[in-house]
CSV table of C-alpha atoms and ligand atoms in Angstrom, one decimal:
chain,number,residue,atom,x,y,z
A,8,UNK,CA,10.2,-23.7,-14.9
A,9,UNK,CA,9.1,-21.8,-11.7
A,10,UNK,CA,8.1,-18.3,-11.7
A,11,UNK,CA,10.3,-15.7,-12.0
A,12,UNK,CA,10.2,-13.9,-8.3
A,13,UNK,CA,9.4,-9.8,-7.9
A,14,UNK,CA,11.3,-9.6,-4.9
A,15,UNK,CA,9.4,-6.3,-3.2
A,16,UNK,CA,12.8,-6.8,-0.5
A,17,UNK,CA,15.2,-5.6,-3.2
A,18,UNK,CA,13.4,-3.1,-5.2
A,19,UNK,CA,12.4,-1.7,-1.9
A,20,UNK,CA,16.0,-1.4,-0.8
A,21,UNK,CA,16.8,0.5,-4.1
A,22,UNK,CA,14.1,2.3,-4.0
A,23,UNK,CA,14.7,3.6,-0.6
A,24,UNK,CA,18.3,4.3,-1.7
A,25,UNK,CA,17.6,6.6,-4.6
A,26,UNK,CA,15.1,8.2,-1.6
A,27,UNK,CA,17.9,8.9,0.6
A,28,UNK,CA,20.6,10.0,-2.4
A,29,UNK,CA,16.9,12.4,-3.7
A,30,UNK,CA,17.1,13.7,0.0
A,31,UNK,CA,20.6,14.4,0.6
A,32,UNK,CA,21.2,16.1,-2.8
A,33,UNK,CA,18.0,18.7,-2.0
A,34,UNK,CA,19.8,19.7,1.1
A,35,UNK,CA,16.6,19.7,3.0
A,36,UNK,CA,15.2,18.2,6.0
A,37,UNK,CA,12.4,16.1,5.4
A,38,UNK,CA,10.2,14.3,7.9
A,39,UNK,CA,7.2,12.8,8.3
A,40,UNK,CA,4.6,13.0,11.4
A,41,UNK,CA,2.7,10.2,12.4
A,42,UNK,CA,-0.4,9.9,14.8
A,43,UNK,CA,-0.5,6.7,17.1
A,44,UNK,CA,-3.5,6.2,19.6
A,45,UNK,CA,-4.2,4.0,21.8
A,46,UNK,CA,-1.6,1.1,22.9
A,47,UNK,CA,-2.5,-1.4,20.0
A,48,UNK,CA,0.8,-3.9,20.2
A,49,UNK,CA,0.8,-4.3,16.3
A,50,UNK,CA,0.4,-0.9,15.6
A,51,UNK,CA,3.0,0.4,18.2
A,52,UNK,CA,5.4,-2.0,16.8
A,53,UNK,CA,4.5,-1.0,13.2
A,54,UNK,CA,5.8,2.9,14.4
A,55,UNK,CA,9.2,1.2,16.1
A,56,UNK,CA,9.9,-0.2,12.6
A,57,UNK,CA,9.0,3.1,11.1
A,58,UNK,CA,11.0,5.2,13.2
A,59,UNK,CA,14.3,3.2,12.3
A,60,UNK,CA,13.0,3.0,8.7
A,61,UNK,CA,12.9,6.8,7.8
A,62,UNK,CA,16.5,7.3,9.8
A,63,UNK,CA,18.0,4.8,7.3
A,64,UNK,CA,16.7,7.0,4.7
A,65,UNK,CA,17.5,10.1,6.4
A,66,UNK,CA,14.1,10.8,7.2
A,67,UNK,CA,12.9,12.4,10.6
A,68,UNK,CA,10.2,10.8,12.1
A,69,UNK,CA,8.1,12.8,14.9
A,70,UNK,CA,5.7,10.3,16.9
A,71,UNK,CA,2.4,12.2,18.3
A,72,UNK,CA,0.8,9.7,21.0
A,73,UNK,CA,-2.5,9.9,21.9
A,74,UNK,CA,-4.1,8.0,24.6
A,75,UNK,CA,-6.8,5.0,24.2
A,76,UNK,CA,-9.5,7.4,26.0
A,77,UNK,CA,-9.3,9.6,23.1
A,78,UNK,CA,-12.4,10.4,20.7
A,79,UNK,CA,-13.2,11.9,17.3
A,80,UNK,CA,-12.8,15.4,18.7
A,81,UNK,CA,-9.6,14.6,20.8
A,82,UNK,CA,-7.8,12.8,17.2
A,83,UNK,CA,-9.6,15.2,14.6
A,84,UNK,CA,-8.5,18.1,16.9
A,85,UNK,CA,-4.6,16.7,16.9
A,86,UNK,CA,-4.6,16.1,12.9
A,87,UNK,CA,-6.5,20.0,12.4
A,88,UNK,CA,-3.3,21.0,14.5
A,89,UNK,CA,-1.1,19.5,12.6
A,90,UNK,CA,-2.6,20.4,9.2
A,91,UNK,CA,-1.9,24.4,9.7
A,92,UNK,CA,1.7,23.3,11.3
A,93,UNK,CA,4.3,24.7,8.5
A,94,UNK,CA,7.0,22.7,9.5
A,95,UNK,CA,4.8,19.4,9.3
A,96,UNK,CA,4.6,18.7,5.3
A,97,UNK,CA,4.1,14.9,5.9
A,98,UNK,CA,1.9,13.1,7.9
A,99,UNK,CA,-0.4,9.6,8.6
A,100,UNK,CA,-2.8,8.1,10.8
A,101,UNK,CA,-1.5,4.3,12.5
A,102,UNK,CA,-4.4,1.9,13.1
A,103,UNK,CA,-6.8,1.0,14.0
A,104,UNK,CA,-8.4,4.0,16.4
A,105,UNK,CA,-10.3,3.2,19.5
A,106,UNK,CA,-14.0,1.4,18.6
A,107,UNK,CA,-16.6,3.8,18.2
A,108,UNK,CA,-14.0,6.6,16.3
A,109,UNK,CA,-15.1,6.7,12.4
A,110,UNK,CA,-11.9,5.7,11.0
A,111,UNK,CA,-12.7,7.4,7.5
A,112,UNK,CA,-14.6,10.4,9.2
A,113,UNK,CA,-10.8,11.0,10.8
A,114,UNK,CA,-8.5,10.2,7.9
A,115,UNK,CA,-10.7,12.7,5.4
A,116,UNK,CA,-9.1,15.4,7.7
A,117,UNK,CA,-5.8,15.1,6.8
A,118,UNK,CA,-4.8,17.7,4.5
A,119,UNK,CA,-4.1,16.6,1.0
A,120,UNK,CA,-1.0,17.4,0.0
A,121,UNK,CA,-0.1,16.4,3.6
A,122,UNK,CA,-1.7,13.2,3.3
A,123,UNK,CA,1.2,10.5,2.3
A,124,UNK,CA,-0.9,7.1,2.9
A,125,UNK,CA,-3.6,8.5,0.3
A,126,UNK,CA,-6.7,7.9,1.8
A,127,UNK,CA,-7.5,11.2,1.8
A,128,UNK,CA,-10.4,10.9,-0.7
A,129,UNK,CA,-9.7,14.1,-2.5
A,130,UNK,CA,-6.2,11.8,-3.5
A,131,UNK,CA,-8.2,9.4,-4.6
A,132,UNK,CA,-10.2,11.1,-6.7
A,133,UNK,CA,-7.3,12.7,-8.5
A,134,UNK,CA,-5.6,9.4,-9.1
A,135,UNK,CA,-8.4,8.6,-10.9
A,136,UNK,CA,-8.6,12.0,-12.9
A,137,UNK,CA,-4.3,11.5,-13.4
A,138,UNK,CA,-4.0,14.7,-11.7
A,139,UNK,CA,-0.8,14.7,-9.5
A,140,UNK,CA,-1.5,13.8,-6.1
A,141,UNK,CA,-0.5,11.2,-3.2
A,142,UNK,CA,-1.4,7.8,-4.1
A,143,UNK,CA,-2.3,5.0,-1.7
A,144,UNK,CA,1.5,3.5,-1.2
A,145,UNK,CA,0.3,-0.2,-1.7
A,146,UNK,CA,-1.2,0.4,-5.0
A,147,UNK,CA,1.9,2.3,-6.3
A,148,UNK,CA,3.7,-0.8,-5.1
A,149,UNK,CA,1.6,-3.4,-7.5
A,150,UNK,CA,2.5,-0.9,-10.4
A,151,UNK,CA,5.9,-1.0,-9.4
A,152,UNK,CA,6.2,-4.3,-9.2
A,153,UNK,CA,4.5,-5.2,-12.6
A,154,UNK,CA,6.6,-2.7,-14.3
A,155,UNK,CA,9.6,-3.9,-13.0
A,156,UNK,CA,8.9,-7.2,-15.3
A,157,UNK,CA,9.0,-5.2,-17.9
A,158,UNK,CA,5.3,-6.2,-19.2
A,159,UNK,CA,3.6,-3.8,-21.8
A,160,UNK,CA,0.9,-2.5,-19.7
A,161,UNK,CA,-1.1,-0.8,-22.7
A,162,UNK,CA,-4.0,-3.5,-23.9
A,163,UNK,CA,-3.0,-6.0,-21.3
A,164,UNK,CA,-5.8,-8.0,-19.7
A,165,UNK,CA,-5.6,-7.6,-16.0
A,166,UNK,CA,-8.1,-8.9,-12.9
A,167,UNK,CA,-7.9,-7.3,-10.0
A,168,UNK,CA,-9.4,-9.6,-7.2
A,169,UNK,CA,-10.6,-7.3,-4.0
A,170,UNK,CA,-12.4,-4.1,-4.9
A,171,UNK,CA,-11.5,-2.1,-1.0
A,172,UNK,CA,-11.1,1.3,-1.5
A,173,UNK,CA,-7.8,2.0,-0.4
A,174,UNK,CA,-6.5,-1.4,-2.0
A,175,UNK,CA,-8.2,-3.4,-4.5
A,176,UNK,CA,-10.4,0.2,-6.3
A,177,UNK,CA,-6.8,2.3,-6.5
A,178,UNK,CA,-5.1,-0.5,-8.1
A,179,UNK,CA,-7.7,-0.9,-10.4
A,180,UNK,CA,-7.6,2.5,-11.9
A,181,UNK,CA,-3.6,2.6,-12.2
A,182,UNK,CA,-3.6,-0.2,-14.1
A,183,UNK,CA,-6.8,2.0,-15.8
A,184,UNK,CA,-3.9,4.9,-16.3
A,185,UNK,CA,-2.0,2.3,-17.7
A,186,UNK,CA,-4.3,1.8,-20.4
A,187,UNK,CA,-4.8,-1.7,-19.6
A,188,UNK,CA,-8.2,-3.7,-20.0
A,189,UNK,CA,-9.0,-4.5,-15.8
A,190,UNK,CA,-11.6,-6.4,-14.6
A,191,UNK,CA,-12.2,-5.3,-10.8
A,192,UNK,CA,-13.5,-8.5,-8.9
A,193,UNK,CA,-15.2,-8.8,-5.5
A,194,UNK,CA,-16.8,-11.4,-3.7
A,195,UNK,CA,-19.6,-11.5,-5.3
A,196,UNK,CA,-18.0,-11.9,-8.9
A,197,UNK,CA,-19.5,-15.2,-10.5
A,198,UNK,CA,-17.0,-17.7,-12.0
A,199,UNK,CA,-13.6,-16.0,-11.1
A,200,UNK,CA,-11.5,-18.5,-12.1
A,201,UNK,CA,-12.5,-18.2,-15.6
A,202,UNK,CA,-11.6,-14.3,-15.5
A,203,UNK,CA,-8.5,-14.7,-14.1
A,204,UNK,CA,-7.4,-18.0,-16.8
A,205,UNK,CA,-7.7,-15.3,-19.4
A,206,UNK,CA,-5.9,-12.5,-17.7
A,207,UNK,CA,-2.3,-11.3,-18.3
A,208,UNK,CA,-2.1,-9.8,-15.3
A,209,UNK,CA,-3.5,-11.3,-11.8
A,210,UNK,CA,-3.3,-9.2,-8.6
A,211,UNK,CA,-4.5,-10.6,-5.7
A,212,UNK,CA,-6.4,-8.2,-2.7
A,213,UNK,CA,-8.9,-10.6,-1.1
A,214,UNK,CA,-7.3,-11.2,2.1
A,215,UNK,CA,-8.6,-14.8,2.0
A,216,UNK,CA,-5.6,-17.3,2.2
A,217,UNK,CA,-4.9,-19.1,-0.6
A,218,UNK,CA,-7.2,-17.9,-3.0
A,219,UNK,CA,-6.1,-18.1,-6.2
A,220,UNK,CA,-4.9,-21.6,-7.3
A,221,UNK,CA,-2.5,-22.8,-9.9
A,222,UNK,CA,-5.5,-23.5,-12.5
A,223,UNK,CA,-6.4,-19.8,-12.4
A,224,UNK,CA,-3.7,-18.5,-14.4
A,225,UNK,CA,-2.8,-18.7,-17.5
A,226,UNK,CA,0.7,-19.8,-18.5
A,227,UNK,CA,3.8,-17.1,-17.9
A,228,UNK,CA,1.3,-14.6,-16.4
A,229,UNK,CA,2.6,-12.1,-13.9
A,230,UNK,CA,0.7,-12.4,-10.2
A,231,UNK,CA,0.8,-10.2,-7.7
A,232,UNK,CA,-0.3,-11.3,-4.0
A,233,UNK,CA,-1.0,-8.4,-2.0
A,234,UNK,CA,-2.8,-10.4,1.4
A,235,UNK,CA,-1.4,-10.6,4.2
A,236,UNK,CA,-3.2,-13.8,6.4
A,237,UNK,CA,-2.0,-14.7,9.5
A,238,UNK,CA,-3.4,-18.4,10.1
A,239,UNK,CA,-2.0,-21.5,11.8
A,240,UNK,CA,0.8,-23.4,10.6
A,241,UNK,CA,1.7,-27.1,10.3
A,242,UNK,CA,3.4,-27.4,14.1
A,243,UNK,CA,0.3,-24.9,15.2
A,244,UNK,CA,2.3,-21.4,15.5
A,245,UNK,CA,1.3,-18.6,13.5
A,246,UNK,CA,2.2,-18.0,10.1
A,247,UNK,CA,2.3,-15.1,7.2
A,248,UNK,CA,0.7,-16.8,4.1
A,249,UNK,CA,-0.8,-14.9,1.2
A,250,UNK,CA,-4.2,-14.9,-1.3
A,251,UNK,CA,-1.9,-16.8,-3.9
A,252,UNK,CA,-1.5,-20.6,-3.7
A,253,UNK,CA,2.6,-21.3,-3.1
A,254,UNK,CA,1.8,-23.7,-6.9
A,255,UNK,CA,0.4,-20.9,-8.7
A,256,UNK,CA,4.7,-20.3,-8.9
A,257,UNK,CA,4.3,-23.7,-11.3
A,258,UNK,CA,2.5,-21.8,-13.8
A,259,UNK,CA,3.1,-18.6,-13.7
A,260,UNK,CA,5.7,-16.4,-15.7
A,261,UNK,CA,6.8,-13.7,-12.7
A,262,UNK,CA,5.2,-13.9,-9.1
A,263,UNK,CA,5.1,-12.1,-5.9
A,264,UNK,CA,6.2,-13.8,-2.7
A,265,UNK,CA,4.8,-13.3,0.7
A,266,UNK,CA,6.1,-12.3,2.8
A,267,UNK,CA,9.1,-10.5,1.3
A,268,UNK,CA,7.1,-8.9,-1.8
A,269,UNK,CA,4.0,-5.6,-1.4
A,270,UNK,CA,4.6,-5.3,2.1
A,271,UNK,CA,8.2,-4.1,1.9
A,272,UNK,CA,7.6,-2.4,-1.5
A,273,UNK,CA,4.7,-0.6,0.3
A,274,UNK,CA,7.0,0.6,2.7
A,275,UNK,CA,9.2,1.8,0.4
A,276,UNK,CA,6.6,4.0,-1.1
A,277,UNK,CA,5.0,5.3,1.8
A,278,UNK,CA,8.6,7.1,2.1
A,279,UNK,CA,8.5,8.2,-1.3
A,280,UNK,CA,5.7,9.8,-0.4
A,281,UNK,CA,6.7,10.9,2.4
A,282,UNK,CA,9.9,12.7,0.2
A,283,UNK,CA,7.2,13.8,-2.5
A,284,UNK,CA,5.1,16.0,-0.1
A,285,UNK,CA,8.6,17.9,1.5
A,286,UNK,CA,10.1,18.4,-1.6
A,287,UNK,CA,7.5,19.7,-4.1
B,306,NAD,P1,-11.0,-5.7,2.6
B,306,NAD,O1,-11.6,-6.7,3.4
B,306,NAD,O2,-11.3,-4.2,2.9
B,306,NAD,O3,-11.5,-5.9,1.1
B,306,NAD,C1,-11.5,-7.2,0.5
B,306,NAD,C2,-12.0,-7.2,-0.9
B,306,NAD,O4,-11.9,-8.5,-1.4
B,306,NAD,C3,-13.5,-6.9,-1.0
B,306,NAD,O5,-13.7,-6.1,-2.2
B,306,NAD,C4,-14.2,-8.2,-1.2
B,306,NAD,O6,-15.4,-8.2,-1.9
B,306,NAD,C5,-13.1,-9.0,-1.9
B,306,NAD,N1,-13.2,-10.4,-1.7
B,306,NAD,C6,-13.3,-11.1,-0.5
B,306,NAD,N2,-13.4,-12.4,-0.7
B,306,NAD,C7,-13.3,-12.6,-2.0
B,306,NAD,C8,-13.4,-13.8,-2.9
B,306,NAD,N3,-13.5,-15.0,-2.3
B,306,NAD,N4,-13.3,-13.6,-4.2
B,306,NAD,C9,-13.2,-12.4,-4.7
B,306,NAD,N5,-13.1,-11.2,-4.0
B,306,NAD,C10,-13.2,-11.4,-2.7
B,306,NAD,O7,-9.4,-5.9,2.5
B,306,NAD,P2,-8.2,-4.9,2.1
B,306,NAD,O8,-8.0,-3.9,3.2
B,306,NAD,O9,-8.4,-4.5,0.7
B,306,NAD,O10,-7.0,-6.0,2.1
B,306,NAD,C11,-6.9,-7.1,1.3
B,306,NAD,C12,-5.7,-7.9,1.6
B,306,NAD,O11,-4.5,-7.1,1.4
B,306,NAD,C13,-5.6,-8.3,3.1
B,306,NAD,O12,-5.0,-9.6,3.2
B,306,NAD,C14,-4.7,-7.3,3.7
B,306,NAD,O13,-4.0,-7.7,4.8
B,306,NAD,C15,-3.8,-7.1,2.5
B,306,NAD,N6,-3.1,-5.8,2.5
B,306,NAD,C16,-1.7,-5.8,2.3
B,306,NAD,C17,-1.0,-4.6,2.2
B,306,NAD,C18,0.5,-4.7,1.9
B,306,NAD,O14,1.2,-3.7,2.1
B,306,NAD,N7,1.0,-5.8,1.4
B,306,NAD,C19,-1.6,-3.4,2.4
B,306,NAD,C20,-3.0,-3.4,2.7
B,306,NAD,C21,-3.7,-4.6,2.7
């Protein structure tokens, strides 16, 4: 029997529903502030989609542009701005910033309770003291999603495969929280396979297509597939694939698509976030 499937589209949509049902009843405006600079195609795109995004869920969403000429002073100066701004209580960075601005320098500005992507360090340093803060959106998606099967977390065995800080490390220490045993993989871990055959739970955070193949995982595990790989596809165009191999669906008990599975629920999240900061 194939894999049940953790569709990230519809426990986004609910999720963003209870948002917008959490925002009327407070009977508070809530918006979130987002820095774009440059003219990066993707990234401008990314912030159309936002827009429309937060309006569904009755979110405002304020744009500040910044040209491609900018530097470290010109964006650090904007997010310092924004940071004593009262009325802004949520905000993020879009990327990528011009070549030559630290990226990490910049996003260790925002202010942390501001700071609704988490990558902040400060946030995530509490997630990994369980002190309340705003945790990076994709790794509250993986939870999510694994919860939503309705696994026992406690004692599980879980591999994490992709150890980046703001994806693979804060994943890692929720399932950690979760008082799961997690193995936290990187490139350099020796015999993978063999970690993963054993595991209960399997996330994938590589970003290398097609990773993790149907002999990896153990019967009726749960896999989550977090990469997003753009490569070529049988008629030549461009195609979404993720780190999980389609046949891992064979074997497994519960699986994550791609698309259609973290990048919506990450969405979804973000704007959680984004009603966390305005509300508390
Ligand atoms: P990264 O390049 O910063 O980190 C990749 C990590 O994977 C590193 O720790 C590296 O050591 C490890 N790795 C690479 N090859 C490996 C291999 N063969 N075996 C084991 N480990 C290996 O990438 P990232 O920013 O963490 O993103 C990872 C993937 O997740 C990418 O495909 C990215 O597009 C995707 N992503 C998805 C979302 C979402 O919302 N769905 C959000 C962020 C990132």
């Amino acid at each position: 029997m194939p894999a049940k499937v953790i569709d990230g589209k519809a426990i986004g949509a609910q999720v963003r529903s209870e948002i917008r049902s959490q925002i009327e009843n407070a009977r508070r405006s809530v918006r979130l502030d987002a820095v774009l600079v440059g003219d990066d195609r993707a990234a401008s795109i990314y912030a159309q989609n936002q827009a429309k995004t937060c309006a569904e869920a009755g979110i405002e969403y304020h744009l500040h542009t910044l040209p491609s000429s900018s530097d470290y002073s010109d964006i650090a100066g904007r997010i310092l701005l924004m940071n004593t701004e009262e009325s802004i209580k949520a905000m993020m960075l879009h990327l990528p910033l011009p070549a030559g601005v630290d990226t990490e320098r910049v996003q260790s500005l925002i202010a942390p309770e501001k700071d609704v992507e988490g990558v902040n360090p400060a946030n995530i340093g509490n997630v990994v003291y369980g002190r309340r803060s705003l945790v990076p959106c994709t790794a509250l998606a993986v939870l999510e999603m694994i919860e939503s099967t309705g696994i026992a977390l406690r004692g599980a065995k879980c591999v994490v495969v992709g150890a980046s800080n703001i994806v693979g490390k804060p994943i890692a220490v929720l399932l950690m929280r979760s008082e799961a045993t997690v193995i936290s993989a990187n490139k350099f871990t020796m015999n993978l396979s063999a970690l993963t055959r054993e595991a209960d739970v399997v996330v994938a955070a590589a970003g290398v297509p097609s990773l993790v193949k149907p002999d990896w995982i153990k019967p009726g595990a749960v896999v989550i597939d977090v990469g997003i790989n753009r490569i070529a596809g049988a008629d030549g165009k461009s195609i979404t694939v993720g780190d999980v191999d389609p046949k891992v669906s064979d074997v497994a008990g519960w699986m994550s698509p791609v698309p259609g599975g973290v990048g919506p629920m990450t969405v979804a999240m973000l704007l959680r976030n984004v009603a966390e900061a305005a509300l508390r």
